[in-house]
Amino acid sequence: MTAAGLTATRGGPLRGRVRAPGDKSISHRSLILGAMARGTTEISGLLEGEDVKRTAQAMIAFGAEVTRLGGGAWRVVGQGGFAEPADVIDCGNAGTGVRLIMGAAAGFDLSATFTGDASLRGRPMNRVLRPLGEMGATWIARSGGRLPLTLRGGNLKTIAYRLPEPSAQVKSAVLLAGLHAAGGARVIEPEATRDHTERMLRAFGAQVEVELMADGARRITVPGGQALSAAPVKVPGDPSSAAFPLVAALITPGSEVTVEGVLLNPLRAALFLTLQEMGADLVIENVREEGGDQVGDVTARHSALRGVVVPPERAPAMIDEYPILAIAAACAEGQTVMRGIGEMRVKESDRIALTAAGLAACGVGVEEEAEGLIVNGTVRGNHPVAGGARVTTHGDHRIAMAHLILGLAADRPVSVDEPGMIATSFPGFVEMMRGLGGQIETAELSPA
């Protein structure tokens, strides 16, 4: 019995200008804040991937009116709060969506049951549940705080919570719950994580204070009893998605690719700095402000890359980009050391293990650590990575896309299973890469 997969094959240079799909993090938040607010929120550039669509359906279940107008344009009419949903909320594969929604829902007097696909049901929610429980929320869940889970919200009390590990999802859940907690909420993060929630809450009329503490940590405070007002949202291009065509250009001889309108928030753009340190011909132009954040056009040209040691403190600003960075490292000369990335093990899959396994199957020397990955670049002159492997993705969209990019530059084709999951974050990925000249085709894969 065979199953449909995708196979990427080395071909000619990649050339063209494209626009990355809307930023996934901002897309989730625009729907949630729009539903929590009173009034009509107009959204442009929304990522229309499966994860974000699940969040849109959840907001309808919580009482908002959500309408797709077409081409990334959406309208959310919020009632100033959440109503109790009549049925189970199925978040599919959306880890960001379910954690942020649970935080928002905890502030209201309601019960809500959440579930998801097999991957999401296997991911522990304790990191979010712990602070929500300290605020007064209760729940019934499977062992380890796994979905399906029923959350009971309302009557929350204040909290001052220091994040035990960097997590924008946990920070955001606490801040959203704090909007309706007596005394509000304070979150202390020892390492700065993406700050979209803070920025967007201000845009929706909330009071948010951000202070730099003596030890370098950030303290974010939201007073309780705050009502949000509808606000327009222009979603910029997702830097995590832009990374795939850009790295493809860097590792494919003769290539030049420009991705337009990419979010350049300093807490999201660390990959671009890292690639430049590796010797990438990566140029950022036409920098402007859109929706309260900087965006720009990023051009990548084929480059002779070299291995580097990535500072561990950079991890929170590029945690989703390590799989594609590992592909660039495989096509570099020398060793690339990535540490402080233990968060990768609790994403849609154990991304450290799957990245290491995929690279090893393609002939790349790789060492897996508990919270790190060391990639020994195989490229000497024009000698490419061997490739020739079928990579098991466990339904992880970023693992699939990263190894397809490797296949475009490898000596032999690289195949991935379960490619349908790519649509969760990057609908149109295959079409975009084909439009740039990439050879990615549907393939029938026999059982592994």
mmCIF file of C-alpha atoms in Angstrom, residues 200-383:
data_model
loop_
_atom_site.group_PDB
_atom_site.id
_atom_site.type_symbol
_atom_site.label_atom_id
_atom_site.label_comp_id
_atom_site.label_asym_id
_atom_site.label_seq_id
_atom_site.Cartn_x
_atom_site.Cartn_y
_atom_site.Cartn_z
ATOM 1 C CA MET A 200 -1.543 44.340 19.951
ATOM 2 C CA LEU A 201 -3.199 44.773 23.342
ATOM 3 C CA ARG A 202 -2.174 48.435 23.244
ATOM 4 C CA ALA A 203 -3.606 48.762 19.750
ATOM 5 C CA PHE A 204 -6.908 47.368 21.098
ATOM 6 C CA GLY A 205 -6.943 50.019 23.826
ATOM 7 C CA ALA A 206 -5.504 48.097 26.769
ATOM 8 C CA GLN A 207 -3.044 49.502 29.261
ATOM 9 C CA VAL A 208 0.184 47.496 29.183
ATOM 10 C CA GLU A 209 3.369 48.392 31.059
ATOM 11 C CA VAL A 210 6.729 46.894 30.109
ATOM 12 C CA GLU A 211 9.672 47.459 32.439
ATOM 13 C CA LEU A 212 13.303 46.357 32.204
ATOM 14 C CA MET A 213 14.395 45.008 35.590
ATOM 15 C CA ALA A 214 17.841 45.275 37.166
ATOM 16 C CA ASP A 215 18.684 41.657 36.287
ATOM 17 C CA GLY A 216 17.796 42.230 32.631
ATOM 18 C CA ALA A 217 14.409 40.515 32.839
ATOM 19 C CA ARG A 218 11.270 42.133 31.439
ATOM 20 C CA ARG A 219 8.209 42.716 33.618
ATOM 21 C CA ILE A 220 4.923 43.059 31.745
ATOM 22 C CA THR A 221 1.888 44.288 33.672
ATOM 23 C CA VAL A 222 -1.771 44.488 32.634
ATOM 24 C CA PRO A 223 -4.302 45.965 35.079
ATOM 25 C CA GLY A 224 -7.509 43.986 35.545
ATOM 26 C CA GLY A 225 -10.999 45.004 34.534
ATOM 27 C CA GLN A 226 -9.968 46.242 31.104
ATOM 28 C CA ALA A 227 -12.299 46.305 28.118
ATOM 29 C CA LEU A 228 -10.885 46.057 24.606
ATOM 30 C CA SER A 229 -12.080 48.162 21.684
ATOM 31 C CA ALA A 230 -12.008 46.948 18.091
ATOM 32 C CA ALA A 231 -9.001 48.011 16.024
ATOM 33 C CA PRO A 232 -7.837 47.382 12.447
ATOM 34 C CA VAL A 233 -5.004 44.864 12.014
ATOM 35 C CA LYS A 234 -2.630 44.626 9.045
ATOM 36 C CA VAL A 235 -0.818 41.302 9.305
ATOM 37 C CA PRO A 236 2.790 41.399 8.021
ATOM 38 C CA GLY A 237 4.556 38.540 6.238
ATOM 39 C CA ASP A 238 5.682 35.715 8.503
ATOM 40 C CA PRO A 239 9.494 35.599 8.927
ATOM 41 C CA SER A 240 9.266 31.900 9.831
ATOM 42 C CA SER A 241 7.657 31.197 6.453
ATOM 43 C CA ALA A 242 9.937 33.601 4.557
ATOM 44 C CA ALA A 243 12.883 31.591 5.858
ATOM 45 C CA PHE A 244 12.127 28.643 3.551
ATOM 46 C CA PRO A 245 12.436 30.333 0.123
ATOM 47 C CA LEU A 246 15.294 32.498 1.412
ATOM 48 C CA VAL A 247 17.376 29.557 2.623
ATOM 49 C CA ALA A 248 16.525 27.701 -0.583
ATOM 50 C CA ALA A 249 18.099 30.550 -2.543
ATOM 51 C CA LEU A 250 21.178 30.616 -0.310
ATOM 52 C CA ILE A 251 21.944 26.910 -0.865
ATOM 53 C CA THR A 252 20.969 26.571 -4.561
ATOM 54 C CA PRO A 253 23.641 27.737 -7.037
ATOM 55 C CA GLY A 254 22.757 30.747 -9.201
ATOM 56 C CA SER A 255 19.684 31.686 -7.165
ATOM 57 C CA GLU A 256 18.273 35.073 -6.198
ATOM 58 C CA VAL A 257 14.938 35.331 -4.375
ATOM 59 C CA THR A 258 13.196 38.319 -2.770
ATOM 60 C CA VAL A 259 10.456 37.929 -0.176
ATOM 61 C CA GLU A 260 8.434 41.111 0.228
ATOM 62 C CA GLY A 261 6.751 42.539 3.324
ATOM 63 C CA VAL A 262 8.515 40.397 5.937
ATOM 64 C CA LEU A 263 8.059 41.200 9.627
ATOM 65 C CA LEU A 264 11.332 42.542 11.053
ATOM 66 C CA ASN A 265 10.389 42.717 14.723
ATOM 67 C CA PRO A 266 13.750 42.288 16.543
ATOM 68 C CA LEU A 267 12.242 39.504 18.660
ATOM 69 C CA ARG A 268 11.458 37.539 15.483
ATOM 70 C CA ALA A 269 14.284 38.326 13.045
ATOM 71 C CA ALA A 270 17.256 36.587 14.687
ATOM 72 C CA LEU A 271 17.492 34.015 11.892
ATOM 73 C CA PHE A 272 18.408 36.710 9.371
ATOM 74 C CA LEU A 273 21.263 37.897 11.603
ATOM 75 C CA THR A 274 22.464 34.323 12.081
ATOM 76 C CA LEU A 275 22.461 33.641 8.334
ATOM 77 C CA GLN A 276 24.431 36.835 7.715
ATOM 78 C CA GLU A 277 26.983 35.680 10.302
ATOM 79 C CA MET A 278 27.274 32.453 8.277
ATOM 80 C CA GLY A 279 28.254 34.529 5.255
ATOM 81 C CA ALA A 280 24.847 34.734 3.580
ATOM 82 C CA ASP A 281 24.330 37.375 0.928
ATOM 83 C CA LEU A 282 21.116 38.502 2.585
ATOM 84 C CA VAL A 283 19.977 42.084 2.066
ATOM 85 C CA ILE A 284 17.043 43.845 3.761
ATOM 86 C CA GLU A 285 15.585 46.818 1.890
ATOM 87 C CA ASN A 286 12.516 49.049 1.768
ATOM 88 C CA VAL A 287 12.090 48.963 5.551
ATOM 89 C CA ARG A 288 8.848 50.637 6.657
ATOM 90 C CA GLU A 289 6.312 50.537 9.457
ATOM 91 C CA GLU A 290 3.058 48.667 9.055
ATOM 92 C CA GLY A 291 0.599 48.010 11.864
ATOM 93 C CA GLY A 292 3.000 49.133 14.581
ATOM 94 C CA ASP A 293 5.872 46.862 13.479
ATOM 95 C CA GLN A 294 8.728 47.162 11.012
ATOM 96 C CA VAL A 295 8.543 45.198 7.770
ATOM 97 C CA GLY A 296 10.895 45.015 4.822
ATOM 98 C CA ASP A 297 11.832 43.166 1.661
ATOM 99 C CA VAL A 298 14.514 40.485 2.099
ATOM 100 C CA THR A 299 16.682 39.294 -0.799
ATOM 101 C CA ALA A 300 18.845 36.162 -0.651
ATOM 102 C CA ARG A 301 21.483 35.172 -3.195
ATOM 103 C CA HIS A 302 23.377 31.889 -3.394
ATOM 104 C CA SER A 303 26.227 32.047 -0.900
ATOM 105 C CA ALA A 304 29.165 30.055 0.391
ATOM 106 C CA LEU A 305 28.041 29.497 3.971
ATOM 107 C CA ARG A 306 30.244 28.646 6.942
ATOM 108 C CA GLY A 307 29.380 27.114 10.285
ATOM 109 C CA VAL A 308 28.875 29.275 13.372
ATOM 110 C CA VAL A 309 28.080 28.973 17.065
ATOM 111 C CA VAL A 310 24.572 30.389 17.537
ATOM 112 C CA PRO A 311 24.283 32.269 20.851
ATOM 113 C CA PRO A 312 21.817 30.352 23.077
ATOM 114 C CA GLU A 313 20.141 33.599 24.151
ATOM 115 C CA ARG A 314 19.031 34.051 20.556
ATOM 116 C CA ALA A 315 16.786 30.970 20.719
ATOM 117 C CA PRO A 316 13.526 32.662 21.822
ATOM 118 C CA ALA A 317 13.692 34.980 18.807
ATOM 119 C CA MET A 318 14.064 32.150 16.268
ATOM 120 C CA ILE A 319 12.815 28.972 17.926
ATOM 121 C CA ASP A 320 10.624 28.001 14.950
ATOM 122 C CA GLU A 321 13.458 28.576 12.483
ATOM 123 C CA TYR A 322 15.992 26.062 13.794
ATOM 124 C CA PRO A 323 14.892 23.243 11.441
ATOM 125 C CA ILE A 324 15.534 25.402 8.365
ATOM 126 C CA LEU A 325 18.705 26.839 9.942
ATOM 127 C CA ALA A 326 19.911 23.244 10.319
ATOM 128 C CA ILE A 327 19.395 22.795 6.560
ATOM 129 C CA ALA A 328 21.536 25.868 5.880
ATOM 130 C CA ALA A 329 24.126 24.466 8.305
ATOM 131 C CA ALA A 330 24.175 21.141 6.445
ATOM 132 C CA CYS A 331 25.008 23.061 3.258
ATOM 133 C CA ALA A 332 27.761 25.083 4.940
ATOM 134 C CA GLU A 333 31.449 24.441 5.466
ATOM 135 C CA GLY A 334 32.318 23.628 9.060
ATOM 136 C CA GLN A 335 30.324 23.006 12.197
ATOM 137 C CA THR A 336 27.218 24.868 13.366
ATOM 138 C CA VAL A 337 26.389 24.620 17.069
ATOM 139 C CA MET A 338 22.821 25.331 18.237
ATOM 140 C CA ARG A 339 22.169 25.187 21.983
ATOM 141 C CA GLY A 340 19.488 26.421 24.364
ATOM 142 C CA ILE A 341 16.804 25.042 22.059
ATOM 143 C CA GLY A 342 15.084 22.542 24.368
ATOM 144 C CA GLU A 343 11.763 24.249 23.537
ATOM 145 C CA MET A 344 11.960 22.475 20.162
ATOM 146 C CA ARG A 345 11.195 19.172 21.846
ATOM 147 C CA VAL A 346 7.682 20.289 22.835
ATOM 148 C CA LYS A 347 6.548 21.754 19.528
ATOM 149 C CA GLU A 348 4.318 19.885 17.046
ATOM 150 C CA SER A 349 6.907 17.133 17.341
ATOM 151 C CA ASP A 350 10.301 16.619 18.942
ATOM 152 C CA ARG A 351 11.944 18.843 16.376
ATOM 153 C CA ILE A 352 15.471 18.252 17.635
ATOM 154 C CA ALA A 353 15.117 14.494 17.165
ATOM 155 C CA LEU A 354 13.357 14.697 13.794
ATOM 156 C CA THR A 355 15.757 17.284 12.384
ATOM 157 C CA ALA A 356 18.723 15.176 13.458
ATOM 158 C CA ALA A 357 17.199 11.998 12.013
ATOM 159 C CA GLY A 358 16.350 13.663 8.699
ATOM 160 C CA LEU A 359 19.806 15.145 8.258
ATOM 161 C CA ALA A 360 21.511 11.891 9.188
ATOM 162 C CA ALA A 361 19.405 10.027 6.626
ATOM 163 C CA CYS A 362 20.605 12.537 4.015
ATOM 164 C CA GLY A 363 24.261 11.881 4.820
ATOM 165 C CA VAL A 364 24.888 14.821 7.135
ATOM 166 C CA GLY A 365 26.943 14.442 10.307
ATOM 167 C CA VAL A 366 24.795 15.542 13.226
ATOM 168 C CA GLU A 367 24.978 15.290 17.020
ATOM 169 C CA GLU A 368 21.827 15.500 19.119
ATOM 170 C CA GLU A 369 21.973 16.918 22.644
ATOM 171 C CA ALA A 370 19.262 17.245 25.286
ATOM 172 C CA GLU A 371 18.811 20.930 24.445
ATOM 173 C CA GLY A 372 21.009 21.283 21.415
ATOM 174 C CA LEU A 373 21.958 20.230 17.917
ATOM 175 C CA ILE A 374 25.364 20.222 16.247
ATOM 176 C CA VAL A 375 25.470 20.015 12.461
ATOM 177 C CA ASN A 376 28.652 19.211 10.587
ATOM 178 C CA GLY A 377 28.381 20.898 7.205
ATOM 179 C CA THR A 378 29.134 18.604 4.301
ATOM 180 C CA VAL A 379 29.731 21.162 1.573
ATOM 181 C CA ARG A 380 33.211 21.586 0.136
ATOM 182 C CA GLY A 381 33.247 23.818 -2.914
ATOM 183 C CA ASN A 382 30.304 22.764 -5.091
ATOM 184 C CA HIS A 383 29.851 19.318 -3.545
#
